[in-house]
Each structure stands twice: as structure tokens, then as C-alpha cells.
Coordinates of N, CA, C and O in Angstrom, one line a residue:
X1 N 2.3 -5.2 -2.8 CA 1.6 -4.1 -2.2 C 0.2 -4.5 -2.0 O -0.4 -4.6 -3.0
X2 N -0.7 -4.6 -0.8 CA -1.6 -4.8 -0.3 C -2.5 -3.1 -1.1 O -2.2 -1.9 -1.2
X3 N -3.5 -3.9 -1.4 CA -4.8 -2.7 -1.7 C -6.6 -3.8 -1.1 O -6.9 -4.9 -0.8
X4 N -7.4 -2.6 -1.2 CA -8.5 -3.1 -1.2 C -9.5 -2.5 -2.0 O -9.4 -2.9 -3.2
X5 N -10.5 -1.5 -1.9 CA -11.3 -1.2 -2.9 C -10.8 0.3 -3.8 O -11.4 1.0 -4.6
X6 N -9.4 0.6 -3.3 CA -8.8 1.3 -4.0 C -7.6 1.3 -4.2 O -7.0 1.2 -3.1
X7 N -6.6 1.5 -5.5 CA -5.6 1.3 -5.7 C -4.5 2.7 -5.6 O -4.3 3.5 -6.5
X8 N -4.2 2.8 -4.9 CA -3.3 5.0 -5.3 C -2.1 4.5 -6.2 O -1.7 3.5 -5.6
X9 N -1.6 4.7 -7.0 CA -0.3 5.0 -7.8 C 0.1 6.0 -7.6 O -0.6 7.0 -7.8
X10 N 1.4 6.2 -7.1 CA 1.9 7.6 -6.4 C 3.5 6.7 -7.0 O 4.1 5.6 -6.7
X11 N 3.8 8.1 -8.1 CA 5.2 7.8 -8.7 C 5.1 8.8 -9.8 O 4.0 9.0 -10.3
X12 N 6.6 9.4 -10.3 CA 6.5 10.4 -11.2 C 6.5 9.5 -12.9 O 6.3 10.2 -13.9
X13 N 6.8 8.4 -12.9 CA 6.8 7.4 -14.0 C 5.0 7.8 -14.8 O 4.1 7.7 -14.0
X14 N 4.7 8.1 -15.8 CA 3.6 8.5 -16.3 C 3.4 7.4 -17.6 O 4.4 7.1 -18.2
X15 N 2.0 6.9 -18.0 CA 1.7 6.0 -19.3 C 0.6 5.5 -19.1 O -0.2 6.0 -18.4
X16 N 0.5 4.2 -19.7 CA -0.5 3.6 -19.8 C -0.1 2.1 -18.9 O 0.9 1.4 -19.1
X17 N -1.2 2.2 -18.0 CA -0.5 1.0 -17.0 C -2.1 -0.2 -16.9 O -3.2 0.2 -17.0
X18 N -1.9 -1.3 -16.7 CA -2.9 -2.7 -16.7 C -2.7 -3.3 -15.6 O -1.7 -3.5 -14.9
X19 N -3.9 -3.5 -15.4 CA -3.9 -5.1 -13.9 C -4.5 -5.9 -14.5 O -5.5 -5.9 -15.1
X20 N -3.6 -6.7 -14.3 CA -3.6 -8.5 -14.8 C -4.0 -9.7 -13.8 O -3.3 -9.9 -12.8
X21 N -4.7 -10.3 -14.0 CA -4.9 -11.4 -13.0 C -3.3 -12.4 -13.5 O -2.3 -12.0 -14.1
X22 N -3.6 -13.5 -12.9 CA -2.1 -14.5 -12.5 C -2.4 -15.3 -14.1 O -1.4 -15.9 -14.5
X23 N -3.3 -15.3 -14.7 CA -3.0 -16.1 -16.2 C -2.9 -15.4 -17.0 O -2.9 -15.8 -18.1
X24 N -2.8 -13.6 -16.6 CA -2.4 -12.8 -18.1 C -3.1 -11.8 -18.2 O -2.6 -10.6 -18.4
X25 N -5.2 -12.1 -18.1 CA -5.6 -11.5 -18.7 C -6.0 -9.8 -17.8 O -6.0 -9.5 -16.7
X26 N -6.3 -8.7 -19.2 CA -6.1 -7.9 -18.8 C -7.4 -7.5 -18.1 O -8.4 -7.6 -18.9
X27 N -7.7 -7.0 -16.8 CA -9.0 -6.8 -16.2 C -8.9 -5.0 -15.7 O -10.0 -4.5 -15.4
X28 N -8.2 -4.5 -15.7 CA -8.3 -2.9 -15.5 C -7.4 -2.3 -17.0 O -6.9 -3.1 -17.8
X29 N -7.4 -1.1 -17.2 CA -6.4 -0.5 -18.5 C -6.4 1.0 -18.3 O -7.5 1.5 -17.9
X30 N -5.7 1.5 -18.5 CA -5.8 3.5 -18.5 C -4.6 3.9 -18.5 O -3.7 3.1 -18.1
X31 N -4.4 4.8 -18.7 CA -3.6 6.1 -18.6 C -3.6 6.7 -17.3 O -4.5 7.1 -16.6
X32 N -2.1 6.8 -16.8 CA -1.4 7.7 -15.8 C -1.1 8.7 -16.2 O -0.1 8.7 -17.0
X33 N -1.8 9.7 -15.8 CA -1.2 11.1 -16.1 C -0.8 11.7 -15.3 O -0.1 12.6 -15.8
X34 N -1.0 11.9 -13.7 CA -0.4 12.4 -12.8 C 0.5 11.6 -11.8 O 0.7 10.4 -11.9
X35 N 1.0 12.2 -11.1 CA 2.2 11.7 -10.1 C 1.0 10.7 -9.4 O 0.8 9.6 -9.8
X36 N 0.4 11.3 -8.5 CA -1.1 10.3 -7.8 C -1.8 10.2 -8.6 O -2.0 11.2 -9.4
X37 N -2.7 8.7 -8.7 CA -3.6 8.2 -9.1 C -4.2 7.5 -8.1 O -3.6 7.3 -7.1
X38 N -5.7 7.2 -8.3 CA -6.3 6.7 -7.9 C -6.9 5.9 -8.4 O -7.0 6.4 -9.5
X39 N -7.8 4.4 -8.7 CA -7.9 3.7 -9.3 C -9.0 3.0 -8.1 O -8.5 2.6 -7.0
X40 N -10.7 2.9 -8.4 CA -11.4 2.0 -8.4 C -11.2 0.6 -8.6 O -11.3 0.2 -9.7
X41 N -10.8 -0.1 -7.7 CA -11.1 -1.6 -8.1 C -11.5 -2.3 -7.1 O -10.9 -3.2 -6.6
X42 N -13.2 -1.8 -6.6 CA -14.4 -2.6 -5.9 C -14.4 -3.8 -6.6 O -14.3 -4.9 -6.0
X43 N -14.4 -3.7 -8.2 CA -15.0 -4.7 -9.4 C -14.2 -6.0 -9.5 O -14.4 -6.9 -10.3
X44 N -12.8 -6.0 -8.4 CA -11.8 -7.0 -8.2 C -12.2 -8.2 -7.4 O -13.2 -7.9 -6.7
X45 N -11.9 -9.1 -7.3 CA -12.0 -9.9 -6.4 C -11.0 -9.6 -4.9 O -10.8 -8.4 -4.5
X46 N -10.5 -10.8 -4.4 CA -9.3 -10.7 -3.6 C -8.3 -12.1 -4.3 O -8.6 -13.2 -4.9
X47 N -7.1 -11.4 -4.0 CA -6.5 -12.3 -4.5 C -4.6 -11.5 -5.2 O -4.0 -10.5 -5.1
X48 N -4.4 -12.5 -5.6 CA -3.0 -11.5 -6.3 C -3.5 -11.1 -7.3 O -4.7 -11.3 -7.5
X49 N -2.2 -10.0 -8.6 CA -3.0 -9.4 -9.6 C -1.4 -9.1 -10.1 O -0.5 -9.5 -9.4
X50 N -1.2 -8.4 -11.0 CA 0.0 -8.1 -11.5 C -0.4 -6.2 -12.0 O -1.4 -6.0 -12.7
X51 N 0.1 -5.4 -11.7 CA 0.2 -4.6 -12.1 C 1.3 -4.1 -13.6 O 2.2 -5.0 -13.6
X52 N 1.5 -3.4 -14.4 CA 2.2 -3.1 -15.6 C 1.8 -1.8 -15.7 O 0.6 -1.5 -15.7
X53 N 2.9 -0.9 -15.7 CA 3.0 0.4 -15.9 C 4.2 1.0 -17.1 O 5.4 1.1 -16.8
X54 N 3.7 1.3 -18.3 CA 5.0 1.4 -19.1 C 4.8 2.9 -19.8 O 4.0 3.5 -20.5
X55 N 6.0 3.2 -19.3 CA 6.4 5.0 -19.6 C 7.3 5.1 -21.2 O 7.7 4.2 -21.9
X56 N 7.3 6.4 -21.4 CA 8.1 6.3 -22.7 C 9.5 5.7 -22.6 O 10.1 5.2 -23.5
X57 N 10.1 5.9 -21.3 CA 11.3 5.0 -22.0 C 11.8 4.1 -20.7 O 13.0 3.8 -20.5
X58 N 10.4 3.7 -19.6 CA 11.1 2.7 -18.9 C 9.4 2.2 -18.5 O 8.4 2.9 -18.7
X59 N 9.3 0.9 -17.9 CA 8.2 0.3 -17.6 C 8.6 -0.5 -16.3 O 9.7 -0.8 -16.0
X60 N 7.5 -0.9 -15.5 CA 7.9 -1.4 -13.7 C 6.5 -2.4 -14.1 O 5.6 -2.2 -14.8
X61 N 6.7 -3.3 -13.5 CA 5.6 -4.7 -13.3 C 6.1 -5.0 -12.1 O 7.2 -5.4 -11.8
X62 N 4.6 -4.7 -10.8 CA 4.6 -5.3 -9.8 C 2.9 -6.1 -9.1 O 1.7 -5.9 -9.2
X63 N 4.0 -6.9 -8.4 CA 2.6 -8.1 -7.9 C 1.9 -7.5 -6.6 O 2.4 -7.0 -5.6
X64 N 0.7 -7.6 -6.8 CA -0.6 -6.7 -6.0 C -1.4 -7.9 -5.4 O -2.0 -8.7 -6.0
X65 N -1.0 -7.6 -3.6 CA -2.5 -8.4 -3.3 C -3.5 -7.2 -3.2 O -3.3 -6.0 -3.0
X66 N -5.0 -8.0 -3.4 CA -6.2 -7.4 -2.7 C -7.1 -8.5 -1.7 O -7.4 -9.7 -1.9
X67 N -7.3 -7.7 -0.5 CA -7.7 -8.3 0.4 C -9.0 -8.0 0.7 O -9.5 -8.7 1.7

């Protein structure tokens, strides 16, 4: 999923979700509380990133470019 200085999360899955660069580390962190989110990430480079989003009883990990 292409982003650039903002990220939307739009999904009814709710928790606490991280963006990860490609060796792990964690560079964003918060809480999803609503179906849309919105998410600042000027403070990113470009490049791939890993997203992790884990709900009480299911979690999704997907790979994010920013351009």
C-alpha cells in the first residue's frame, strides 16, 4: 500500500498497531480506536516499512511503501 505524508487506516479491526522499518525496529506506535485513522508520517523517510496491527483476537502485518 503506497502512502506519503499520511497514512489512513480504514478497517473495523481496533488495537494497538507499529510501523517498522525492514530490520525490525519500531519507528511509529499507538492505538487504533476508530474504524479511520489517520496517522502523521512526514517524520518517515521513503522507502518500504512494515505495518502490525493486533486486535484482541486477530492481528494483520502489511508491507508499506512511502514515496
Amino acid at each position: 500500500q503506497p502512502f506519503d505524508n499520511r497514512l489512513i487506516m480504514d478497517g473495523p479491526l481496533q488495537g494497538e498497531y507499529r510501523i517498522l522499518d525492514l530490520s525490525g525496529r519500531v519507528l511509529l506506535q499507538g492505538d487504533k480506536k476508530d474504524k479511520v485513522q489517520e496517522l502523521n508520517t512526514s517524520n518517515l523517510n521513503k522507502g518500504m516499512y512494515f505495518i502490525e496491527l493486533k486486535g484482541e483476537k486477530s492481528s494483520i502485518v502489511k508491507k508499506l511503501m512511502k514515496y
